[in-house]
């Protein structure tokens, strides 16, 4: 399990910026070190454990990029078209012919190995065949055209994938192109997930009149799975210090991260803080972010705990800025900073300076052809419809105090967040 010191989340200032939070997490959280080997077909989404140097060049041999005719550079027609007798035919997967006679051309197909003494290929669309069956090649083709030299994509020995790379389908393709069948990856981190609150009922269980069904736990578990975590669903803890403490303490030993939602603001019925303090250490991060409230950061027996606010939208947004970088750091993944895409606002908005705000917005095609963001009409942090009916978050930086229609803003699509 990840062993972190009790004071690793300590923070001196009264308000923490989003950047400070991410910086603190990435410097203080240590990656787990356990590795495992997985088959290539199971590697998508996993974190590569070691640098991968190319065991062979890509492409492995020099080959034709088109269907056409190969010639020696010395024979390239300079100023007028020229007829070449045929010398050979090379198919993809066939053997390269040892040489090509001077003043001749060889029929060649896409992916077929180049004869060692031919360097250029004419596309078949650019040639014609004369009455005696010779291939007439036009002048002016650049030497080396339409040829893919061995190693032009990746030279042998070059580090092609870095340790910490979260593998996506294109990385799996690269490993396959090297002929690998298995990859060393970091084992999945194990995350314990609890909801807290007497007002919550689990879907599938009876719901009292004053209860609502727990939605955050299912959202958070789905987000964690998308980050490659192994998730333990630990249900709902009641708003009671001792049972909270017991529940949290029990899972610290065999999880790498504990995630809770609800009960971290400062009301009398918010017991997560006291519960964690009774069995470990805890700090409340007052983050300069909206929506969001204090986020609890704690350590129980060396295992980090993150307590997210209960309002679904606050929970979602703080997950993105606190849980996501923590899960990536624990998993040994390279940091994946969130880069907002610039587009036009189609709304008016006022905000306070000094904090970052995330506005739920949908995209639509603007009249000029670009994209513009339309703000969801209501703002409550409890509105699940606001997450469901929008495409992502407009990110308004600390310095911004108002937004006018037509202004450039940054947009984070939901798909880029997890
Ligand atoms: P809390 O952070 O515990 O004060 O909760 C803030 C609001 O979020 C309250 O209205 C809760 O009912 C709601 N809430 C808390 N936990 C959840 C949850 N797991 N699913 C849905 N709503 C929740
Ligand atoms: Mg609560």
GROMACS .gro file of C-alpha atoms and ligand atoms in nm:
model
  442
    1UNK     CA    1   0.000   0.000   0.000
    2UNK     CA    2   0.105   0.359  -0.047
    3UNK     CA    3   0.261   0.488   0.272
    4UNK     CA    4   0.228   0.863   0.317
    5UNK     CA    5   0.336   1.073   0.613
    6UNK     CA    6   0.065   1.222   0.837
    7UNK     CA    7   0.151   1.579   0.741
    8UNK     CA    8   0.184   1.531   0.365
    9UNK     CA    9  -0.130   1.731   0.290
   10UNK     CA   10  -0.049   2.019   0.529
   11UNK     CA   11  -0.103   2.360   0.371
   12UNK     CA   12  -0.015   2.695   0.528
   13UNK     CA   13  -0.245   2.942   0.355
   14UNK     CA   14  -0.613   3.010   0.423
   15UNK     CA   15  -0.731   2.947   0.065
   16UNK     CA   16  -0.576   2.703  -0.176
   17UNK     CA   17  -0.580   2.765  -0.549
   18UNK     CA   18  -0.654   2.478  -0.786
   19UNK     CA   19  -0.295   2.494  -0.914
   20UNK     CA   20  -0.155   2.479  -0.560
   21UNK     CA   21  -0.371   2.175  -0.486
   22UNK     CA   22  -0.255   1.990  -0.796
   23UNK     CA   23   0.108   2.089  -0.732
   24UNK     CA   24   0.093   1.969  -0.373
   25UNK     CA   25  -0.061   1.637  -0.473
   26UNK     CA   26   0.187   1.566  -0.750
   27UNK     CA   27   0.487   1.641  -0.526
   28UNK     CA   28   0.366   1.468  -0.206
   29UNK     CA   29   0.193   1.153  -0.328
   30UNK     CA   30   0.422   0.858  -0.398
   31UNK     CA   31   0.346   0.606  -0.666
   32UNK     CA   32   0.287   0.247  -0.564
   33UNK     CA   33   0.568   0.022  -0.684
   34UNK     CA   34   0.399  -0.312  -0.746
   35UNK     CA   35   0.415  -0.425  -1.106
   36UNK     CA   36   0.237  -0.689  -1.304
   37UNK     CA   37   0.259  -0.819  -1.658
   38UNK     CA   38  -0.048  -0.806  -1.877
   39UNK     CA   39  -0.129  -0.939  -2.221
   40UNK     CA   40  -0.139  -0.671  -2.487
   41UNK     CA   41  -0.514  -0.713  -2.529
   42UNK     CA   42  -0.561  -0.618  -2.163
   43UNK     CA   43  -0.317  -0.325  -2.162
   44UNK     CA   44  -0.556  -0.044  -2.261
   45UNK     CA   45  -0.598   0.198  -1.970
   46UNK     CA   46  -0.306   0.059  -1.770
   47UNK     CA   47   0.005   0.257  -1.668
   48UNK     CA   48   0.331   0.146  -1.831
   49UNK     CA   49   0.586   0.052  -1.563
   50UNK     CA   50   0.912   0.097  -1.757
   51UNK     CA   51   1.044   0.297  -2.048
   52UNK     CA   52   1.000   0.101  -2.368
   53UNK     CA   53   1.287   0.128  -2.617
   54UNK     CA   54   1.214   0.025  -2.974
   55UNK     CA   55   1.343  -0.335  -3.017
   56UNK     CA   56   1.327  -0.287  -3.395
   57UNK     CA   57   1.301   0.014  -3.625
   58UNK     CA   58   0.960   0.118  -3.757
   59UNK     CA   59   0.906   0.053  -4.033
   60UNK     CA   60   1.138  -0.248  -3.999
   61UNK     CA   61   1.253  -0.224  -4.365
   62UNK     CA   62   1.246   0.040  -4.639
   63UNK     CA   63   0.925   0.002  -4.840
   64UNK     CA   64   0.703   0.166  -5.095
   65UNK     CA   65   0.434   0.405  -4.971
   66UNK     CA   66   0.222   0.362  -5.286
   67UNK     CA   67   0.130   0.124  -5.565
   68UNK     CA   68   0.362   0.222  -5.851
   69UNK     CA   69   0.703   0.186  -6.013
   70UNK     CA   70   1.045   0.191  -5.844
   71UNK     CA   71   1.352   0.346  -6.009
   72UNK     CA   72   1.710   0.436  -5.924
   73UNK     CA   73   1.764   0.803  -5.838
   74UNK     CA   74   2.036   0.816  -6.105
   75UNK     CA   75   1.768   0.733  -6.367
   76UNK     CA   76   1.504   0.990  -6.264
   77UNK     CA   77   1.378   1.176  -6.575
   78UNK     CA   78   1.503   1.535  -6.534
   79UNK     CA   79   1.322   1.749  -6.789
   80UNK     CA   80   1.122   1.525  -7.023
   81UNK     CA   81   0.923   1.208  -6.977
   82UNK     CA   82   1.111   0.887  -7.041
   83UNK     CA   83   1.015   0.527  -7.114
   84UNK     CA   84   1.151   0.247  -6.893
   85UNK     CA   85   1.142  -0.129  -6.963
   86UNK     CA   86   1.007  -0.333  -6.672
   87UNK     CA   87   1.249  -0.529  -6.454
   88UNK     CA   88   1.068  -0.721  -6.183
   89UNK     CA   89   0.757  -0.715  -5.970
   90UNK     CA   90   0.757  -0.685  -5.588
   91UNK     CA   91   0.447  -0.748  -5.379
   92UNK     CA   92   0.380  -0.663  -5.014
   93UNK     CA   93   0.513  -0.951  -4.809
   94UNK     CA   94   0.734  -1.066  -5.100
   95UNK     CA   95   1.111  -1.065  -5.118
   96UNK     CA   96   1.288  -0.752  -5.235
   97UNK     CA   97   1.470  -0.824  -5.558
   98UNK     CA   98   1.844  -0.797  -5.513
   99UNK     CA   99   1.885  -0.515  -5.762
  100UNK     CA  100   1.717  -0.331  -6.044
  101UNK     CA  101   1.888  -0.296  -6.381
  102UNK     CA  102   2.004   0.059  -6.465
  103UNK     CA  103   1.749   0.238  -6.685
  104UNK     CA  104   1.471  -0.003  -6.580
  105UNK     CA  105   1.176   0.017  -6.343
  106UNK     CA  106   1.018  -0.247  -6.117
  107UNK     CA  107   0.646  -0.279  -6.053
  108UNK     CA  108   0.599  -0.236  -5.676
  109UNK     CA  109   0.303  -0.230  -5.438
  110UNK     CA  110   0.229  -0.044  -5.113
  111UNK     CA  111   0.427  -0.193  -4.825
  112UNK     CA  112   0.654  -0.402  -5.050
  113UNK     CA  113   1.028  -0.391  -4.975
  114UNK     CA  114   1.232  -0.158  -5.198
  115UNK     CA  115   1.511  -0.313  -5.407
  116UNK     CA  116   1.835  -0.198  -5.238
  117UNK     CA  117   1.947   0.010  -5.535
  118UNK     CA  118   1.612   0.181  -5.607
  119UNK     CA  119   1.527   0.489  -5.404
  120UNK     CA  120   1.215   0.646  -5.558
  121UNK     CA  121   0.865   0.527  -5.652
  122UNK     CA  122   0.629   0.680  -5.910
  123UNK     CA  123   0.259   0.651  -5.825
  124UNK     CA  124   0.079   0.433  -6.077
  125UNK     CA  125  -0.168   0.719  -6.139
  126UNK     CA  126   0.121   0.935  -6.270
  127UNK     CA  127   0.256   0.697  -6.535
  128UNK     CA  128   0.137   0.552  -6.864
  129UNK     CA  129   0.230   0.245  -7.065
  130UNK     CA  130   0.352   0.297  -7.422
  131UNK     CA  131   0.276   0.078  -7.727
  132UNK     CA  132   0.574  -0.150  -7.659
  133UNK     CA  133   0.477  -0.208  -7.296
  134UNK     CA  134   0.739   0.026  -7.147
  135UNK     CA  135   0.646   0.244  -6.850
  136UNK     CA  136   0.657   0.616  -6.932
  137UNK     CA  137   0.759   0.820  -6.624
  138UNK     CA  138   0.710   1.197  -6.600
  139UNK     CA  139   0.996   1.437  -6.515
  140UNK     CA  140   1.034   1.636  -6.192
  141UNK     CA  141   0.969   1.378  -5.920
  142UNK     CA  142   1.172   1.443  -5.604
  143UNK     CA  143   1.440   1.180  -5.532
  144UNK     CA  144   1.319   0.951  -5.252
  145UNK     CA  145   0.950   1.029  -5.317
  146UNK     CA  146   0.688   0.775  -5.207
  147UNK     CA  147   0.935   0.565  -5.009
  148UNK     CA  148   0.921   0.494  -4.635
  149UNK     CA  149   1.277   0.445  -4.512
  150UNK     CA  150   1.339   0.189  -4.235
  151UNK     CA  151   1.319   0.364  -3.896
  152UNK     CA  152   1.162   0.685  -4.033
  153UNK     CA  153   0.878   0.648  -3.782
  154UNK     CA  154   1.085   0.525  -3.486
  155UNK     CA  155   1.456   0.434  -3.500
  156UNK     CA  156   1.566   0.115  -3.324
  157UNK     CA  157   1.666   0.177  -2.962
  158UNK     CA  158   1.478   0.505  -2.924
  159UNK     CA  159   1.255   0.529  -2.616
  160UNK     CA  160   0.914   0.504  -2.780
  161UNK     CA  161   0.692   0.495  -2.468
  162UNK     CA  162   0.778   0.641  -2.129
  163UNK     CA  163   0.723   0.481  -1.790
  164UNK     CA  164   0.405   0.634  -1.651
  165UNK     CA  165   0.230   0.652  -1.986
  166UNK     CA  166  -0.137   0.572  -1.946
  167UNK     CA  167  -0.190   0.334  -2.233
  168UNK     CA  168  -0.448   0.418  -2.494
  169UNK     CA  169  -0.529   0.219  -2.809
  170UNK     CA  170  -0.253   0.395  -3.007
  171UNK     CA  171   0.011   0.296  -2.747
  172UNK     CA  172  -0.111  -0.063  -2.759
  173UNK     CA  173  -0.075  -0.048  -3.139
  174UNK     CA  174   0.287   0.067  -3.103
  175UNK     CA  175   0.372  -0.219  -2.868
  176UNK     CA  176   0.210  -0.462  -3.114
  177UNK     CA  177   0.413  -0.310  -3.401
  178UNK     CA  178   0.725  -0.399  -3.199
  179UNK     CA  179   0.601  -0.759  -3.185
  180UNK     CA  180   0.544  -0.751  -2.809
  181UNK     CA  181   0.273  -0.968  -2.658
  182UNK     CA  182   0.294  -0.859  -2.293
  183UNK     CA  183   0.370  -0.534  -2.111
  184UNK     CA  184   0.487  -0.453  -1.759
  185UNK     CA  185   0.235  -0.222  -1.597
  186UNK     CA  186   0.177  -0.080  -1.250
  187UNK     CA  187  -0.087  -0.277  -1.062
  188UNK     CA  188  -0.423  -0.104  -1.040
  189UNK     CA  189  -0.462   0.109  -0.729
  190UNK     CA  190  -0.735  -0.006  -0.492
  191UNK     CA  191  -0.979   0.263  -0.391
  192UNK     CA  192  -1.238   0.229  -0.112
  193UNK     CA  193  -1.549   0.439  -0.179
  194UNK     CA  194  -1.802   0.544   0.086
  195UNK     CA  195  -2.096   0.777   0.083
  196UNK     CA  196  -2.190   0.942   0.411
  197UNK     CA  197  -2.526   1.073   0.521
  198UNK     CA  198  -2.838   0.963   0.708
  199UNK     CA  199  -3.049   1.101   0.425
  200UNK     CA  200  -2.910   0.851   0.174
  201UNK     CA  201  -3.057   0.518   0.064
  202UNK     CA  202  -2.881   0.280  -0.174
  203UNK     CA  203  -3.055   0.214  -0.504
  204UNK     CA  204  -3.239  -0.117  -0.467
  205UNK     CA  205  -3.309  -0.061  -0.098
  206UNK     CA  206  -3.617   0.094   0.059
  207UNK     CA  207  -3.615   0.475   0.067
  208UNK     CA  208  -3.779   0.660   0.354
  209UNK     CA  209  -3.980   0.971   0.269
  210UNK     CA  210  -3.698   1.202   0.381
  211UNK     CA  211  -3.427   1.011   0.195
  212UNK     CA  212  -3.280   1.035  -0.152
  213UNK     CA  213  -3.098   0.767  -0.342
  214UNK     CA  214  -2.720   0.784  -0.325
  215UNK     CA  215  -2.598   0.898  -0.666
  216UNK     CA  216  -2.246   1.026  -0.590
  217UNK     CA  217  -2.105   0.687  -0.502
  218UNK     CA  218  -2.197   0.549  -0.843
  219UNK     CA  219  -2.064   0.855  -1.023
  220UNK     CA  220  -1.736   0.844  -0.832
  221UNK     CA  221  -1.690   0.470  -0.880
  222UNK     CA  222  -1.748   0.509  -1.253
  223UNK     CA  223  -1.495   0.794  -1.269
  224UNK     CA  224  -1.239   0.591  -1.075
  225UNK     CA  225  -1.282   0.294  -1.304
  226UNK     CA  226  -1.222   0.517  -1.602
  227UNK     CA  227  -0.895   0.615  -1.436
  228UNK     CA  228  -0.799   0.248  -1.419
  229UNK     CA  229  -0.864   0.200  -1.045
  230UNK     CA  230  -0.995  -0.113  -0.877
  231UNK     CA  231  -1.292   0.002  -0.670
  232UNK     CA  232  -1.439  -0.137  -0.347
  233UNK     CA  233  -1.800  -0.028  -0.308
  234UNK     CA  234  -1.839   0.016   0.067
  235UNK     CA  235  -2.188   0.160   0.074
  236UNK     CA  236  -2.319   0.434   0.297
  237UNK     CA  237  -2.185   0.535   0.639
  238UNK     CA  238  -2.423   0.699   0.883
  239UNK     CA  239  -2.365   1.053   1.015
  240UNK     CA  240  -2.212   0.927   1.336
  241UNK     CA  241  -1.850   0.972   1.432
  242UNK     CA  242  -1.775   0.631   1.581
  243UNK     CA  243  -1.924   0.426   1.299
  244UNK     CA  244  -1.756   0.648   1.041
  245UNK     CA  245  -1.421   0.601   1.218
  246UNK     CA  246  -1.471   0.224   1.240
  247UNK     CA  247  -1.566   0.195   0.873
  248UNK     CA  248  -1.271   0.404   0.752
  249UNK     CA  249  -1.014   0.238   0.979
  250UNK     CA  250  -1.119  -0.107   0.862
  251UNK     CA  251  -1.035  -0.043   0.497
  252UNK     CA  252  -0.714   0.160   0.535
  253UNK     CA  253  -0.494  -0.149   0.547
  254UNK     CA  254  -0.584  -0.298   0.213
  255UNK     CA  255  -0.655   0.008   0.000
  256UNK     CA  256  -0.431   0.269  -0.160
  257UNK     CA  257  -0.687   0.547  -0.134
  258UNK     CA  258  -1.007   0.607   0.060
  259UNK     CA  259  -1.269   0.829  -0.100
  260UNK     CA  260  -1.575   0.962   0.081
  261UNK     CA  261  -1.848   1.199  -0.024
  262UNK     CA  262  -2.058   1.419   0.205
  263UNK     CA  263  -2.014   1.530   0.562
  264UNK     CA  264  -1.706   1.752   0.517
  265UNK     CA  265  -1.855   2.096   0.556
  266UNK     CA  266  -1.871   2.255   0.898
  267UNK     CA  267  -2.228   2.176   1.013
  268UNK     CA  268  -2.283   1.983   1.338
  269UNK     CA  269  -2.386   1.678   1.138
  270UNK     CA  270  -2.067   1.677   0.931
  271UNK     CA  271  -1.871   1.409   1.113
  272UNK     CA  272  -1.608   1.298   0.865
  273UNK     CA  273  -1.351   1.546   0.996
  274UNK     CA  274  -1.384   1.435   1.359
  275UNK     CA  275  -1.393   1.069   1.260
  276UNK     CA  276  -1.070   1.089   1.062
  277UNK     CA  277  -0.899   1.292   1.334
  278UNK     CA  278  -0.983   1.020   1.586
  279UNK     CA  279  -0.797   0.755   1.385
  280UNK     CA  280  -0.550   0.951   1.172
  281UNK     CA  281  -0.475   1.304   1.066
  282UNK     CA  282  -0.681   1.543   0.860
  283UNK     CA  283  -0.667   1.888   0.708
  284UNK     CA  284  -0.951   2.072   0.540
  285UNK     CA  285  -0.844   2.232   0.218
  286UNK     CA  286  -1.044   2.546   0.158
  287UNK     CA  287  -1.011   2.555  -0.216
  288UNK     CA  288  -1.067   2.869  -0.420
  289UNK     CA  289  -1.300   2.689  -0.657
  290UNK     CA  290  -1.671   2.700  -0.737
  291UNK     CA  291  -1.858   2.475  -0.721
  292UNK     CA  292  -1.676   2.307  -0.438
  293UNK     CA  293  -1.648   2.342  -0.067
  294UNK     CA  294  -1.380   2.234   0.173
  295UNK     CA  295  -1.219   1.913   0.059
  296UNK     CA  296  -1.090   1.690   0.339
  297UNK     CA  297  -0.741   1.547   0.295
  298UNK     CA  298  -0.631   1.292   0.547
  299UNK     CA  299  -0.406   1.001   0.626
  300UNK     CA  300  -0.520   0.685   0.803
  301UNK     CA  301  -0.241   0.435   0.874
  302UNK     CA  302  -0.035   0.575   0.586
  303UNK     CA  303  -0.326   0.555   0.340
  304UNK     CA  304  -0.454   0.882   0.194
  305UNK     CA  305  -0.817   0.979   0.237
  306UNK     CA  306  -1.003   1.235   0.029
  307UNK     CA  307  -1.339   1.360   0.153
  308UNK     CA  308  -1.541   1.526  -0.121
  309UNK     CA  309  -1.843   1.749  -0.066
  310UNK     CA  310  -2.187   1.591  -0.095
  311UNK     CA  311  -2.349   1.811  -0.357
  312UNK     CA  312  -2.319   1.613  -0.679
  313UNK     CA  313  -2.176   1.891  -0.895
  314UNK     CA  314  -1.927   1.998  -0.626
  315UNK     CA  315  -1.833   1.633  -0.588
  316UNK     CA  316  -1.777   1.600  -0.964
  317UNK     CA  317  -1.568   1.917  -0.996
  318UNK     CA  318  -1.351   1.850  -0.690
  319UNK     CA  319  -1.299   1.491  -0.806
  320UNK     CA  320  -1.151   1.626  -1.126
  321UNK     CA  321  -0.907   1.857  -0.946
  322UNK     CA  322  -0.815   1.654  -0.641
  323UNK     CA  323  -0.897   1.285  -0.687
  324UNK     CA  324  -0.789   1.260  -1.050
  325UNK     CA  325  -0.431   1.389  -0.992
  326UNK     CA  326  -0.406   1.182  -0.673
  327UNK     CA  327  -0.517   0.861  -0.844
  328UNK     CA  328  -0.278   0.928  -1.133
  329UNK     CA  329   0.014   0.999  -0.898
  330UNK     CA  330  -0.057   0.686  -0.688
  331UNK     CA  331  -0.077   0.483  -1.011
  332UNK     CA  332   0.265   0.604  -1.122
  333UNK     CA  333   0.110   0.784  -1.418
  334UNK     CA  334   0.272   1.094  -1.563
  335UNK     CA  335   0.075   1.409  -1.476
  336UNK     CA  336  -0.200   1.480  -1.728
  337UNK     CA  337  -0.272   1.852  -1.697
  338UNK     CA  338  -0.617   1.962  -1.807
  339UNK     CA  339  -0.591   2.193  -2.106
  340UNK     CA  340  -0.902   2.397  -2.172
  341UNK     CA  341  -0.986   2.449  -2.539
  342UNK     CA  342  -1.051   2.811  -2.638
  343UNK     CA  343  -1.394   2.892  -2.777
  344UNK     CA  344  -1.657   3.165  -2.760
  345UNK     CA  345  -1.894   3.224  -2.470
  346UNK     CA  346  -2.258   3.271  -2.570
  347UNK     CA  347  -2.359   3.391  -2.222
  348UNK     CA  348  -2.315   3.664  -1.966
  349UNK     CA  349  -2.166   3.578  -1.627
  350UNK     CA  350  -2.034   3.759  -1.320
  351UNK     CA  351  -1.791   3.610  -1.075
  352UNK     CA  352  -1.562   3.704  -0.789
  353UNK     CA  353  -1.193   3.753  -0.857
  354UNK     CA  354  -0.952   3.520  -0.677
  355UNK     CA  355  -1.131   3.191  -0.731
  356UNK     CA  356  -1.172   2.962  -1.024
  357UNK     CA  357  -1.517   2.878  -1.144
  358UNK     CA  358  -1.650   2.602  -1.360
  359UNK     CA  359  -1.967   2.673  -1.553
  360UNK     CA  360  -2.160   2.380  -1.696
  361UNK     CA  361  -2.212   2.443  -2.066
  362UNK     CA  362  -2.327   2.289  -2.393
  363UNK     CA  363  -2.158   2.342  -2.725
  364UNK     CA  364  -2.317   2.461  -3.042
  365UNK     CA  365  -2.190   2.563  -3.385
  366UNK     CA  366  -2.158   2.944  -3.400
  367UNK     CA  367  -2.268   3.140  -3.705
  368UNK     CA  368  -1.909   3.212  -3.813
  369UNK     CA  369  -1.831   2.838  -3.812
  370UNK     CA  370  -1.651   2.809  -3.477
  371UNK     CA  371  -1.795   2.664  -3.157
  372UNK     CA  372  -1.966   2.850  -2.878
  373UNK     CA  373  -2.058   2.755  -2.523
  374UNK     CA  374  -2.408   2.798  -2.386
  375UNK     CA  375  -2.438   2.809  -2.010
  376UNK     CA  376  -2.681   2.572  -1.841
  377UNK     CA  377  -2.969   2.798  -1.731
  378UNK     CA  378  -2.958   2.709  -1.360
  379UNK     CA  379  -2.667   2.704  -1.118
  380UNK     CA  380  -2.746   2.480  -0.818
  381UNK     CA  381  -2.464   2.244  -0.718
  382UNK     CA  382  -2.722   1.974  -0.654
  383UNK     CA  383  -2.863   1.965  -1.007
  384UNK     CA  384  -2.769   1.637  -1.171
  385UNK     CA  385  -2.952   1.747  -1.486
  386UNK     CA  386  -2.692   2.022  -1.523
  387UNK     CA  387  -2.420   1.759  -1.569
  388UNK     CA  388  -2.631   1.531  -1.783
  389UNK     CA  389  -2.754   1.794  -2.028
  390UNK     CA  390  -2.421   1.970  -2.091
  391UNK     CA  391  -2.101   1.882  -2.276
  392UNK     CA  392  -1.839   2.008  -2.034
  393UNK     CA  393  -1.713   2.287  -1.813
  394UNK     CA  394  -1.619   2.641  -1.905
  395UNK     CA  395  -1.314   2.725  -1.695
  396UNK     CA  396  -1.305   3.082  -1.568
  397UNK     CA  397  -0.967   3.169  -1.419
  398UNK     CA  398  -0.899   3.349  -1.094
  399UNK     CA  399  -0.855   3.689  -1.264
  400UNK     CA  400  -1.181   3.688  -1.458
  401UNK     CA  401  -1.474   3.883  -1.307
  402UNK     CA  402  -1.720   3.889  -1.592
  403UNK     CA  403  -1.795   3.715  -1.916
  404UNK     CA  404  -1.973   3.873  -2.211
  405UNK     CA  405  -2.113   3.698  -2.517
  406UNK     CA  406  -1.842   3.660  -2.782
  407UNK     CA  407  -1.559   3.653  -2.527
  408UNK     CA  408  -1.295   3.378  -2.557
  409UNK     CA  409  -1.316   3.125  -2.272
  410UNK     CA  410  -1.154   2.787  -2.204
  411UNK     CA  411  -1.367   2.473  -2.231
  412UNK     CA  412  -1.301   2.130  -2.082
  413UNK     CA  413  -1.512   1.857  -2.249
  414UNK     CA  414  -1.626   1.593  -2.000
  415UNK     CA  415  -1.449   1.332  -2.212
  416UNK     CA  416  -1.113   1.502  -2.142
  417UNK     CA  417  -1.156   1.500  -1.765
  418UNK     CA  418  -1.145   1.129  -1.695
  419LIG     P1  419  -2.314   1.732   0.274
  419LIG     O1  420  -2.188   1.762   0.201
  419LIG     O2  421  -2.312   1.604   0.346
  419LIG     O3  422  -2.351   1.848   0.362
  419LIG     O4  423  -2.426   1.721   0.163
  419LIG     C1  424  -2.460   1.830   0.080
  419LIG     C2  425  -2.580   1.794  -0.007
  419LIG     O5  426  -2.546   1.689  -0.094
  419LIG     C3  427  -2.702   1.746   0.072
  419LIG     O6  428  -2.817   1.800   0.012
  419LIG     C4  429  -2.696   1.597   0.057
  419LIG     O7  430  -2.821   1.537   0.068
  419LIG     C5  431  -2.638   1.580  -0.082
  419LIG     N1  432  -2.565   1.455  -0.089
  419LIG     C6  433  -2.471   1.413  -0.002
  419LIG     N2  434  -2.422   1.292  -0.036
  419LIG     C7  435  -2.486   1.257  -0.150
  419LIG     C8  436  -2.479   1.144  -0.234
  419LIG     N3  437  -2.397   1.043  -0.207
  419LIG     N4  438  -2.559   1.139  -0.343
  419LIG     C9  439  -2.642   1.242  -0.370
  419LIG     N5  440  -2.654   1.352  -0.294
  419LIG    C10  441  -2.577   1.361  -0.184
  420LIG    MG1  442  -2.420   1.502   0.487
   0.00000   0.00000   0.00000
